[in-house]
CSV table of C-alpha atoms in Angstrom, one decimal:
chain,number,residue,atom,x,y,z
C,1,UNK,CA,69.7,146.7,102.9
C,2,UNK,CA,69.3,148.7,106.1
C,3,UNK,CA,66.0,146.9,106.8
C,4,UNK,CA,67.6,143.5,106.1
C,5,UNK,CA,70.6,144.3,108.3
C,6,UNK,CA,68.5,145.4,111.2
C,7,UNK,CA,66.3,142.3,110.9
C,8,UNK,CA,69.4,140.1,111.0
C,9,UNK,CA,70.7,141.9,114.1
C,10,UNK,CA,67.4,141.5,115.8
C,11,UNK,CA,67.5,137.8,115.4
C,12,UNK,CA,71.2,137.1,115.9
C,13,UNK,CA,72.2,139.7,118.4
C,14,UNK,CA,69.1,140.9,120.3
C,15,UNK,CA,66.8,137.8,120.6
C,16,UNK,CA,69.8,135.6,121.3
C,17,UNK,CA,73.6,135.8,121.5
C,18,UNK,CA,75.7,134.5,118.5
C,19,UNK,CA,76.9,131.6,120.6
C,20,UNK,CA,73.3,130.3,120.6
C,21,UNK,CA,73.0,130.1,116.8
C,22,UNK,CA,74.4,126.6,116.3
C,23,UNK,CA,73.7,124.3,113.4
C,24,UNK,CA,70.4,123.1,114.9
C,25,UNK,CA,69.2,126.7,115.1
C,26,UNK,CA,70.2,127.3,111.5
C,27,UNK,CA,68.5,124.1,110.4
C,28,UNK,CA,65.3,125.2,111.9
C,29,UNK,CA,65.6,128.7,110.4
C,30,UNK,CA,66.4,127.3,106.9
C,31,UNK,CA,63.6,124.7,107.1
C,32,UNK,CA,61.5,126.8,104.7
C,33,UNK,CA,62.5,129.0,101.8
C,34,UNK,CA,61.6,132.3,103.3
C,35,UNK,CA,64.6,132.7,105.6
C,36,UNK,CA,66.9,131.4,102.9
C,37,UNK,CA,65.7,134.1,100.6
C,38,UNK,CA,66.1,136.7,103.3
C,39,UNK,CA,69.6,135.6,104.1
C,40,UNK,CA,70.5,135.4,100.4
C,41,UNK,CA,69.3,138.9,99.7
C,42,UNK,CA,71.2,140.3,102.7
C,43,UNK,CA,74.3,138.4,101.7
C,44,UNK,CA,74.4,139.7,98.2
C,45,UNK,CA,73.5,143.3,99.2
C,46,UNK,CA,76.0,143.5,102.0
C,47,UNK,CA,78.8,141.8,100.2
C,48,UNK,CA,78.4,143.8,97.0
C,49,UNK,CA,78.0,147.1,99.0
C,50,UNK,CA,81.1,146.3,101.1
C,51,UNK,CA,83.3,145.2,98.2
C,52,UNK,CA,82.3,148.3,96.1
C,53,UNK,CA,83.0,150.5,99.1
C,54,UNK,CA,86.4,149.0,99.8
C,55,UNK,CA,87.3,149.3,96.1
C,56,UNK,CA,86.2,152.9,96.0
C,57,UNK,CA,88.5,153.7,99.0
C,58,UNK,CA,91.5,152.2,97.3
C,59,UNK,CA,90.8,153.1,93.7
C,60,UNK,CA,91.9,156.7,94.0
C,61,UNK,CA,95.2,155.6,95.6
C,62,UNK,CA,96.2,153.3,92.8
C,63,UNK,CA,97.6,154.4,89.4
C,64,UNK,CA,95.3,154.2,86.4
C,65,UNK,CA,96.0,151.4,83.9
C,66,UNK,CA,97.2,147.9,84.9
C,67,UNK,CA,97.4,148.5,88.7
C,68,UNK,CA,93.9,149.8,88.9
C,69,UNK,CA,92.6,147.1,86.6
C,70,UNK,CA,94.3,144.5,88.8
C,71,UNK,CA,92.8,146.0,91.9
C,72,UNK,CA,89.3,145.9,90.3
C,73,UNK,CA,89.9,142.3,89.2
C,74,UNK,CA,91.0,141.3,92.7
C,75,UNK,CA,87.8,142.7,94.3
C,76,UNK,CA,85.7,141.1,91.6
C,77,UNK,CA,87.2,137.7,92.5
C,78,UNK,CA,86.5,138.3,96.2
C,79,UNK,CA,82.9,139.2,95.4
C,80,UNK,CA,82.4,136.2,93.1
C,81,UNK,CA,84.2,133.7,95.4
C,82,UNK,CA,82.5,134.7,98.7
C,83,UNK,CA,79.1,135.4,97.0
C,84,UNK,CA,79.1,132.0,95.3
C,85,UNK,CA,80.1,130.2,98.6
C,86,UNK,CA,77.4,131.9,100.5
C,87,UNK,CA,74.7,131.2,97.9
C,88,UNK,CA,75.8,127.6,97.7
C,89,UNK,CA,75.5,127.1,101.4
C,90,UNK,CA,72.0,128.6,101.4
C,91,UNK,CA,71.0,126.3,98.5
C,92,UNK,CA,72.6,123.2,100.1
C,93,UNK,CA,70.7,123.8,103.3
C,94,UNK,CA,71.5,122.9,106.9
C,95,UNK,CA,72.7,119.5,108.1
C,96,UNK,CA,71.6,118.8,111.7
C,97,UNK,CA,74.4,117.7,114.0
C,98,UNK,CA,74.3,114.0,114.7
C,99,UNK,CA,72.2,113.1,111.7
C,100,UNK,CA,75.1,112.2,109.5
C,101,UNK,CA,78.7,113.3,109.3
C,102,UNK,CA,79.4,116.1,106.8
C,103,UNK,CA,82.0,115.9,104.0
C,104,UNK,CA,84.4,118.0,106.1
C,105,UNK,CA,83.6,116.6,109.5
C,106,UNK,CA,87.0,115.0,109.7
C,107,UNK,CA,88.8,118.3,109.2
C,108,UNK,CA,89.0,119.1,112.9
C,109,UNK,CA,91.6,121.9,112.2
C,110,UNK,CA,88.9,124.1,110.8
C,111,UNK,CA,87.4,125.5,114.1
C,112,UNK,CA,90.9,126.4,115.2
C,113,UNK,CA,91.6,128.2,111.9
C,114,UNK,CA,88.3,130.0,112.1
C,115,UNK,CA,89.0,131.1,115.7
C,116,UNK,CA,92.4,132.3,114.5
C,117,UNK,CA,90.8,134.4,111.8
C,118,UNK,CA,88.3,135.9,114.2
C,119,UNK,CA,91.0,136.6,116.8
C,120,UNK,CA,93.2,138.3,114.1
C,121,UNK,CA,90.2,140.4,113.1
C,122,UNK,CA,89.6,141.3,116.8
C,123,UNK,CA,93.3,142.1,117.3
C,124,UNK,CA,93.3,144.5,114.4
C,125,UNK,CA,90.1,146.1,115.7
C,126,UNK,CA,91.5,146.6,119.2
C,127,UNK,CA,94.8,147.9,117.9
C,128,UNK,CA,93.1,150.4,115.6
C,129,UNK,CA,90.8,151.6,118.4
C,130,UNK,CA,93.7,151.9,120.9
C,131,UNK,CA,95.9,153.8,118.4
C,132,UNK,CA,93.1,156.2,117.6
C,133,UNK,CA,92.4,156.8,121.3
C,134,UNK,CA,96.0,157.4,122.1
C,135,UNK,CA,96.4,159.8,119.2
C,136,UNK,CA,93.3,161.8,120.1
C,137,UNK,CA,94.2,162.0,123.8
C,138,UNK,CA,97.8,163.1,123.0
C,139,UNK,CA,96.5,165.9,120.8
C,140,UNK,CA,94.0,167.0,123.4
C,141,UNK,CA,96.6,167.1,126.1
C,142,UNK,CA,98.8,169.2,123.8
C,143,UNK,CA,95.8,171.4,123.0
C,144,UNK,CA,96.2,170.7,119.3
C,145,UNK,CA,93.3,170.3,116.8
C,146,UNK,CA,92.0,166.7,116.9
C,147,UNK,CA,93.0,166.2,113.3
C,148,UNK,CA,92.9,167.6,109.8
C,149,UNK,CA,89.1,167.1,109.9
C,150,UNK,CA,87.4,170.2,111.4
C,151,UNK,CA,83.8,169.5,110.4
C,152,UNK,CA,81.5,166.9,112.0
C,153,UNK,CA,80.7,165.6,108.5
C,154,UNK,CA,84.3,164.6,108.0
C,155,UNK,CA,84.4,162.7,111.2
C,156,UNK,CA,81.1,161.0,110.3
C,157,UNK,CA,82.6,160.1,106.9
C,158,UNK,CA,85.7,158.6,108.5
C,159,UNK,CA,83.8,156.6,111.1
C,160,UNK,CA,81.5,155.3,108.4
C,161,UNK,CA,84.4,154.1,106.3
C,162,UNK,CA,86.1,152.4,109.3
C,163,UNK,CA,82.8,150.7,110.3
C,164,UNK,CA,82.3,149.5,106.7
C,165,UNK,CA,85.7,148.0,106.4
C,166,UNK,CA,85.3,146.2,109.8
C,167,UNK,CA,81.9,144.8,108.8
C,168,UNK,CA,83.2,143.6,105.5
C,169,UNK,CA,86.1,141.8,107.1
C,170,UNK,CA,83.8,140.0,109.5
C,171,UNK,CA,81.3,139.2,106.8
C,172,UNK,CA,84.0,137.4,104.8
C,173,UNK,CA,84.9,135.3,107.9
C,174,UNK,CA,81.2,134.7,108.6
C,175,UNK,CA,80.5,133.4,105.1
C,176,UNK,CA,83.3,130.8,105.6
C,177,UNK,CA,81.9,129.6,109.0
C,178,UNK,CA,78.3,129.5,107.7
C,179,UNK,CA,79.5,127.3,104.8
C,180,UNK,CA,80.3,124.7,107.5
C,181,UNK,CA,76.5,124.2,108.2
C,182,UNK,CA,76.0,121.9,105.2
C,183,UNK,CA,79.6,120.6,105.2
C,184,UNK,CA,80.3,119.9,108.8
C,185,UNK,CA,77.6,121.0,111.3
C,186,UNK,CA,79.6,119.6,114.3
C,187,UNK,CA,82.5,121.8,113.4
C,188,UNK,CA,80.2,124.8,112.8
C,189,UNK,CA,78.9,124.3,116.4
C,190,UNK,CA,82.5,124.3,117.7
C,191,UNK,CA,83.2,127.4,115.7
C,192,UNK,CA,80.1,129.2,117.1
C,193,UNK,CA,81.0,128.3,120.6
C,194,UNK,CA,84.2,130.2,120.2
C,195,UNK,CA,82.2,133.4,120.0
C,196,UNK,CA,81.9,133.1,123.8
C,197,UNK,CA,85.7,133.5,124.2
C,198,UNK,CA,86.4,136.7,126.3
C,199,UNK,CA,88.9,138.0,123.7
C,200,UNK,CA,86.1,138.0,121.0
C,201,UNK,CA,83.3,139.5,123.1
C,202,UNK,CA,84.4,143.2,122.7
C,203,UNK,CA,84.7,142.7,118.9
C,204,UNK,CA,81.1,141.3,118.8
C,205,UNK,CA,79.9,144.5,120.5
C,206,UNK,CA,82.0,146.6,118.1
C,207,UNK,CA,80.5,144.7,115.2
C,208,UNK,CA,76.9,145.6,116.2
C,209,UNK,CA,78.0,149.2,116.8
C,210,UNK,CA,79.6,149.3,113.3
C,211,UNK,CA,76.5,147.9,111.6
C,212,UNK,CA,74.2,150.2,113.4
C,213,UNK,CA,76.3,153.3,112.9
C,214,UNK,CA,77.0,152.6,109.3
C,215,UNK,CA,73.3,152.1,108.6
C,216,UNK,CA,72.1,155.1,110.5
C,217,UNK,CA,74.7,157.3,109.0
C,218,UNK,CA,73.7,156.2,105.5
C,219,UNK,CA,70.1,157.1,106.3
C,220,UNK,CA,71.3,160.4,107.6
C,221,UNK,CA,73.1,161.2,104.4
C,222,UNK,CA,70.1,160.2,102.3
C,223,UNK,CA,67.9,162.5,104.4
C,224,UNK,CA,70.4,165.4,104.2
C,225,UNK,CA,70.7,165.0,100.4
C,226,UNK,CA,66.9,165.0,100.0
C,227,UNK,CA,66.7,168.2,102.0
C,228,UNK,CA,69.5,169.9,100.0
C,229,UNK,CA,70.2,173.4,101.2
C,230,UNK,CA,67.7,173.2,104.0
C,231,UNK,CA,69.9,170.6,105.7
C,232,UNK,CA,72.9,172.9,106.1
C,233,UNK,CA,72.2,173.5,109.8
C,234,UNK,CA,71.3,169.9,110.4
C,235,UNK,CA,74.8,168.5,109.7
C,236,UNK,CA,76.1,168.6,113.3
C,237,UNK,CA,72.9,167.8,115.2
C,238,UNK,CA,72.1,164.9,112.9
C,239,UNK,CA,75.7,163.4,113.4
C,240,UNK,CA,75.3,163.7,117.2
C,241,UNK,CA,71.8,162.1,117.0
C,242,UNK,CA,73.3,159.2,115.0
C,243,UNK,CA,76.0,158.7,117.7
C,244,UNK,CA,73.4,158.8,120.5
C,245,UNK,CA,71.1,156.3,118.7
C,246,UNK,CA,74.0,154.0,118.0
C,247,UNK,CA,74.9,153.8,121.7
C,248,UNK,CA,71.3,153.3,122.7
C,249,UNK,CA,70.7,150.6,120.2
C,250,UNK,CA,74.0,148.7,121.0
C,251,UNK,CA,73.3,148.5,124.7
C,252,UNK,CA,70.6,145.9,124.5
C,253,UNK,CA,72.8,143.6,122.4
C,254,UNK,CA,75.6,144.0,124.9
C,255,UNK,CA,73.2,142.9,127.7
C,256,UNK,CA,72.3,139.8,125.7
C,257,UNK,CA,75.9,139.1,124.8
C,258,UNK,CA,77.2,139.4,128.3
C,259,UNK,CA,74.4,137.4,129.8
C,260,UNK,CA,75.2,134.5,127.5
C,261,UNK,CA,78.7,134.3,129.0
C,262,UNK,CA,77.6,133.7,132.5
């Protein structure tokens, strides 16, 4: 999944900005089966991984029995619904704007609703980041410990979970907008153009950072687990290395993103 995720980032965030990935671009990309298979594998891997991770986070906080079963059933419905919608869009293929109106082309409210969903996701992201920054600064000024986590591995774990939740939220919204490609390519183009909105630009950068960090930290954990006891001293250096690599890998995507808004 890491290989597929980085391949997707390379195409959608490094070679071009998201605002340049309209219906015509998708139609050219989906002209053959190879990229559809690529996107389908990434979709199923990322969605199942994200849903399983979110369920795992909440499962321990829900009482066994009916409440926990209901939670599992809810996540199963989310997985089935969004997975089916994404696979259907891939099988249906892309409809080029101007060729023929799509079945939903008359629903002009959809781009506004999609923008509202993205804006809400961005607002939650900014609020969480601001709250975390204020809390950490306040504790530092009062010379208090930064939190109940005292080991770098605990911070790595917390950041990985936060990144995973953010990526899953965006993935669900992204599946909805990609479903417009076969249903209403003109509305999809209007939705994609909204990515250039200044309010959403920081979120797009945060999205790339979340994907990169989550992937690199996963590889870090796999490596440490393989090394077993020999990895005891590598916990802190490896976490710092992941943070540095994340920053270095996000910078090029930010350059592309900011250049697209000029």
